[in-house]
mmCIF file of C-alpha atoms in Angstrom:
data_model
loop_
_atom_site.group_PDB
_atom_site.id
_atom_site.type_symbol
_atom_site.label_atom_id
_atom_site.label_comp_id
_atom_site.label_asym_id
_atom_site.label_seq_id
_atom_site.Cartn_x
_atom_site.Cartn_y
_atom_site.Cartn_z
ATOM 1 C CA UNK A 1 24.546 -44.869 40.151
ATOM 2 C CA UNK A 2 23.313 -47.716 38.142
ATOM 3 C CA UNK A 3 23.126 -47.715 34.417
ATOM 4 C CA UNK A 4 20.108 -49.049 32.721
ATOM 5 C CA UNK A 5 20.647 -51.950 30.481
ATOM 6 C CA UNK A 6 18.513 -51.959 27.393
ATOM 7 C CA UNK A 7 17.581 -55.393 26.287
ATOM 8 C CA UNK A 8 16.997 -55.503 22.604
ATOM 9 C CA UNK A 9 14.743 -58.099 21.154
ATOM 10 C CA UNK A 10 16.281 -60.105 18.388
ATOM 11 C CA UNK A 11 14.915 -59.571 14.889
ATOM 12 C CA UNK A 12 13.790 -62.499 12.810
ATOM 13 C CA UNK A 13 16.122 -63.572 10.050
ATOM 14 C CA UNK A 14 15.471 -62.119 6.612
ATOM 15 C CA UNK A 15 13.846 -64.340 4.077
ATOM 16 C CA UNK A 16 14.748 -63.587 0.456
ATOM 17 C CA UNK A 17 11.846 -62.561 -1.798
ATOM 18 C CA UNK A 18 10.753 -65.199 -4.295
ATOM 19 C CA UNK A 19 11.733 -64.568 -7.914
ATOM 20 C CA UNK A 20 9.122 -62.593 -9.868
ATOM 21 C CA UNK A 21 6.853 -64.628 -12.106
ATOM 22 C CA UNK A 22 6.695 -63.381 -15.716
ATOM 23 C CA UNK A 23 3.184 -62.480 -16.848
ATOM 24 C CA UNK A 24 2.230 -63.099 -20.425
ATOM 25 C CA UNK A 25 -0.049 -60.547 -22.083
ATOM 26 C CA UNK A 26 -1.838 -60.710 -25.408
ATOM 27 C CA UNK A 27 -1.051 -58.041 -27.994
ATOM 28 C CA UNK A 28 -3.737 -55.353 -28.288
ATOM 29 C CA UNK A 29 -4.564 -53.551 -31.477
ATOM 30 C CA UNK A 30 -4.095 -49.787 -31.382
ATOM 31 C CA UNK A 31 -6.702 -48.165 -33.538
ATOM 32 C CA UNK A 32 -5.916 -44.480 -33.116
ATOM 33 C CA UNK A 33 -4.720 -42.749 -30.051
ATOM 34 C CA UNK A 34 -6.963 -40.183 -28.450
ATOM 35 C CA UNK A 35 -4.149 -37.662 -28.601
ATOM 36 C CA UNK A 36 -4.132 -37.599 -32.374
ATOM 37 C CA UNK A 37 -7.903 -37.042 -32.515
ATOM 38 C CA UNK A 38 -8.223 -34.345 -29.791
ATOM 39 C CA UNK A 39 -6.091 -31.558 -31.304
ATOM 40 C CA UNK A 40 -8.195 -31.477 -34.447
ATOM 41 C CA UNK A 41 -11.412 -31.186 -32.453
ATOM 42 C CA UNK A 42 -9.982 -28.535 -30.168
ATOM 43 C CA UNK A 43 -8.638 -26.462 -33.026
ATOM 44 C CA UNK A 44 -11.799 -26.622 -35.088
ATOM 45 C CA UNK A 45 -14.689 -26.657 -32.640
ATOM 46 C CA UNK A 46 -13.718 -25.748 -29.093
ATOM 47 C CA UNK A 47 -11.029 -23.065 -29.443
ATOM 48 C CA UNK A 48 -13.212 -20.243 -30.830
ATOM 49 C CA UNK A 49 -15.811 -21.017 -28.192
ATOM 50 C CA UNK A 50 -13.206 -20.932 -25.423
ATOM 51 C CA UNK A 51 -11.657 -17.705 -26.698
ATOM 52 C CA UNK A 52 -14.988 -15.899 -26.888
ATOM 53 C CA UNK A 53 -15.940 -17.182 -23.471
ATOM 54 C CA UNK A 54 -12.589 -16.045 -22.045
ATOM 55 C CA UNK A 55 -13.208 -12.545 -23.368
ATOM 56 C CA UNK A 56 -16.716 -12.569 -21.942
ATOM 57 C CA UNK A 57 -15.469 -13.859 -18.602
ATOM 58 C CA UNK A 58 -12.732 -11.227 -18.463
ATOM 59 C CA UNK A 59 -15.178 -8.452 -19.306
ATOM 60 C CA UNK A 60 -17.650 -9.747 -16.722
ATOM 61 C CA UNK A 61 -14.956 -9.844 -14.023
ATOM 62 C CA UNK A 62 -13.797 -6.329 -14.927
ATOM 63 C CA UNK A 63 -17.345 -4.979 -14.745
ATOM 64 C CA UNK A 64 -17.975 -6.656 -11.392
ATOM 65 C CA UNK A 65 -14.682 -5.369 -9.999
ATOM 66 C CA UNK A 66 -15.366 -1.791 -11.094
ATOM 67 C CA UNK A 67 -18.907 -1.891 -9.682
ATOM 68 C CA UNK A 68 -17.704 -3.211 -6.335
ATOM 69 C CA UNK A 69 -14.888 -0.665 -6.232
ATOM 70 C CA UNK A 70 -17.274 2.180 -6.968
ATOM 71 C CA UNK A 71 -19.661 0.918 -4.294
ATOM 72 C CA UNK A 72 -16.899 0.909 -1.699
ATOM 73 C CA UNK A 73 -15.603 4.320 -2.797
ATOM 74 C CA UNK A 74 -19.001 6.033 -3.003
ATOM 75 C CA UNK A 75 -19.069 7.223 0.658
ATOM 76 C CA UNK A 76 -15.518 8.521 0.382
ATOM 77 C CA UNK A 77 -16.312 10.376 -2.817
ATOM 78 C CA UNK A 78 -19.359 11.990 -1.190
ATOM 79 C CA UNK A 79 -17.253 13.153 1.755
ATOM 80 C CA UNK A 80 -14.641 14.513 -0.619
ATOM 81 C CA UNK A 81 -17.262 16.441 -2.579
ATOM 82 C CA UNK A 82 -18.645 17.932 0.649
ATOM 83 C CA UNK A 83 -15.148 18.951 1.732
ATOM 84 C CA UNK A 84 -14.516 20.615 -1.637
ATOM 85 C CA UNK A 85 -17.797 22.533 -1.375
ATOM 86 C CA UNK A 86 -16.932 23.693 2.153
ATOM 87 C CA UNK A 87 -13.459 24.761 1.054
ATOM 88 C CA UNK A 88 -14.873 26.744 -1.879
ATOM 89 C CA UNK A 89 -17.440 28.393 0.383
ATOM 90 C CA UNK A 90 -14.721 29.290 2.900
ATOM 91 C CA UNK A 91 -12.498 30.772 0.203
ATOM 92 C CA UNK A 92 -15.398 32.775 -1.240
ATOM 93 C CA UNK A 93 -16.362 34.092 2.219
ATOM 94 C CA UNK A 94 -12.793 34.969 3.247
ATOM 95 C CA UNK A 95 -11.796 38.468 2.160
ATOM 96 C CA UNK A 96 -9.056 38.728 -0.392
ATOM 97 C CA UNK A 97 -5.827 39.695 1.337
ATOM 98 C CA UNK A 98 -2.830 41.394 -0.193
ATOM 99 C CA UNK A 99 -2.503 43.450 -3.312
ATOM 100 C CA UNK A 100 -3.632 41.827 -6.505
ATOM 101 C CA UNK A 101 -0.953 43.872 -8.281
ATOM 102 C CA UNK A 102 2.330 42.026 -8.508
ATOM 103 C CA UNK A 103 5.121 43.689 -6.560
ATOM 104 C CA UNK A 104 8.607 44.093 -7.847
ATOM 105 C CA UNK A 105 11.609 42.568 -6.127
ATOM 106 C CA UNK A 106 12.673 45.911 -4.618
ATOM 107 C CA UNK A 107 9.213 46.556 -3.136
ATOM 108 C CA UNK A 108 9.117 43.073 -1.641
ATOM 109 C CA UNK A 109 12.599 43.584 -0.201
ATOM 110 C CA UNK A 110 11.588 46.912 1.371
ATOM 111 C CA UNK A 111 8.481 45.382 2.967
ATOM 112 C CA UNK A 112 10.490 42.504 4.392
ATOM 113 C CA UNK A 113 13.099 44.902 5.785
ATOM 114 C CA UNK A 114 10.411 47.043 7.410
ATOM 115 C CA UNK A 115 8.807 43.976 8.953
ATOM 116 C CA UNK A 116 12.118 42.725 10.285
ATOM 117 C CA UNK A 117 13.076 46.119 11.758
ATOM 118 C CA UNK A 118 9.648 46.279 13.435
ATOM 119 C CA UNK A 119 10.198 42.848 14.990
ATOM 120 C CA UNK A 120 13.692 43.843 16.122
ATOM 121 C CA UNK A 121 12.355 46.991 17.816
ATOM 122 C CA UNK A 122 9.719 44.949 19.671
ATOM 123 C CA UNK A 123 12.361 42.512 20.899
ATOM 124 C CA UNK A 124 14.642 45.379 21.969
ATOM 125 C CA UNK A 125 11.775 46.900 23.976
ATOM 126 C CA UNK A 126 11.133 43.585 25.732
ATOM 127 C CA UNK A 127 14.831 43.234 26.542
ATOM 128 C CA UNK A 128 14.962 46.797 27.866
ATOM 129 C CA UNK A 129 11.953 46.108 30.140
ATOM 130 C CA UNK A 130 13.606 42.965 31.493
ATOM 131 C CA UNK A 131 16.853 44.854 32.127
ATOM 132 C CA UNK A 132 15.044 47.541 34.114
ATOM 133 C CA UNK A 133 13.285 44.875 36.185
ATOM 134 C CA UNK A 134 16.597 43.115 36.863
ATOM 135 C CA UNK A 135 18.297 46.387 37.815
ATOM 136 C CA UNK A 136 15.446 47.151 40.185
ATOM 137 C CA UNK A 137 15.858 43.732 41.831
ATOM 138 C CA UNK A 138 19.607 44.196 42.211
ATOM 139 C CA UNK A 139 19.022 47.618 43.719
ATOM 140 C CA UNK A 140 16.602 46.062 46.238
ATOM 141 C CA UNK A 141 19.053 43.284 47.064
ATOM 142 C CA UNK A 142 21.956 45.731 47.757
ATOM 143 C CA UNK A 143 19.914 47.796 50.174
#
């Protein structure tokens, strides 16, 4: 394989920069700087105007923001109100369940025990039915 040979062009020799030429300026009279005059004007004339305008601008922005927020939330609020009305109508139409009288701990415990024994009996009956079906199948298989 051949290697490429890069031929570099030679750069021209550097020429030193000529020495800077001093420039003579005439002295200028400084009457008063603008900086010393501005703070007095700002403090006396402009600052109260700016502060009142800032308050007005802030209040205007707040009012606009609340109006826009309420506009965007209006449909959602209407839907929420309709849902609340439907829920209240459903609760009023549904019959009241349970005793309004508060039960004691012992009465609640008895009711829970009765419910659990009832569920256990139902499960025992289902298991007994399955056992009889299985026994019948085994009896058929042995014959």
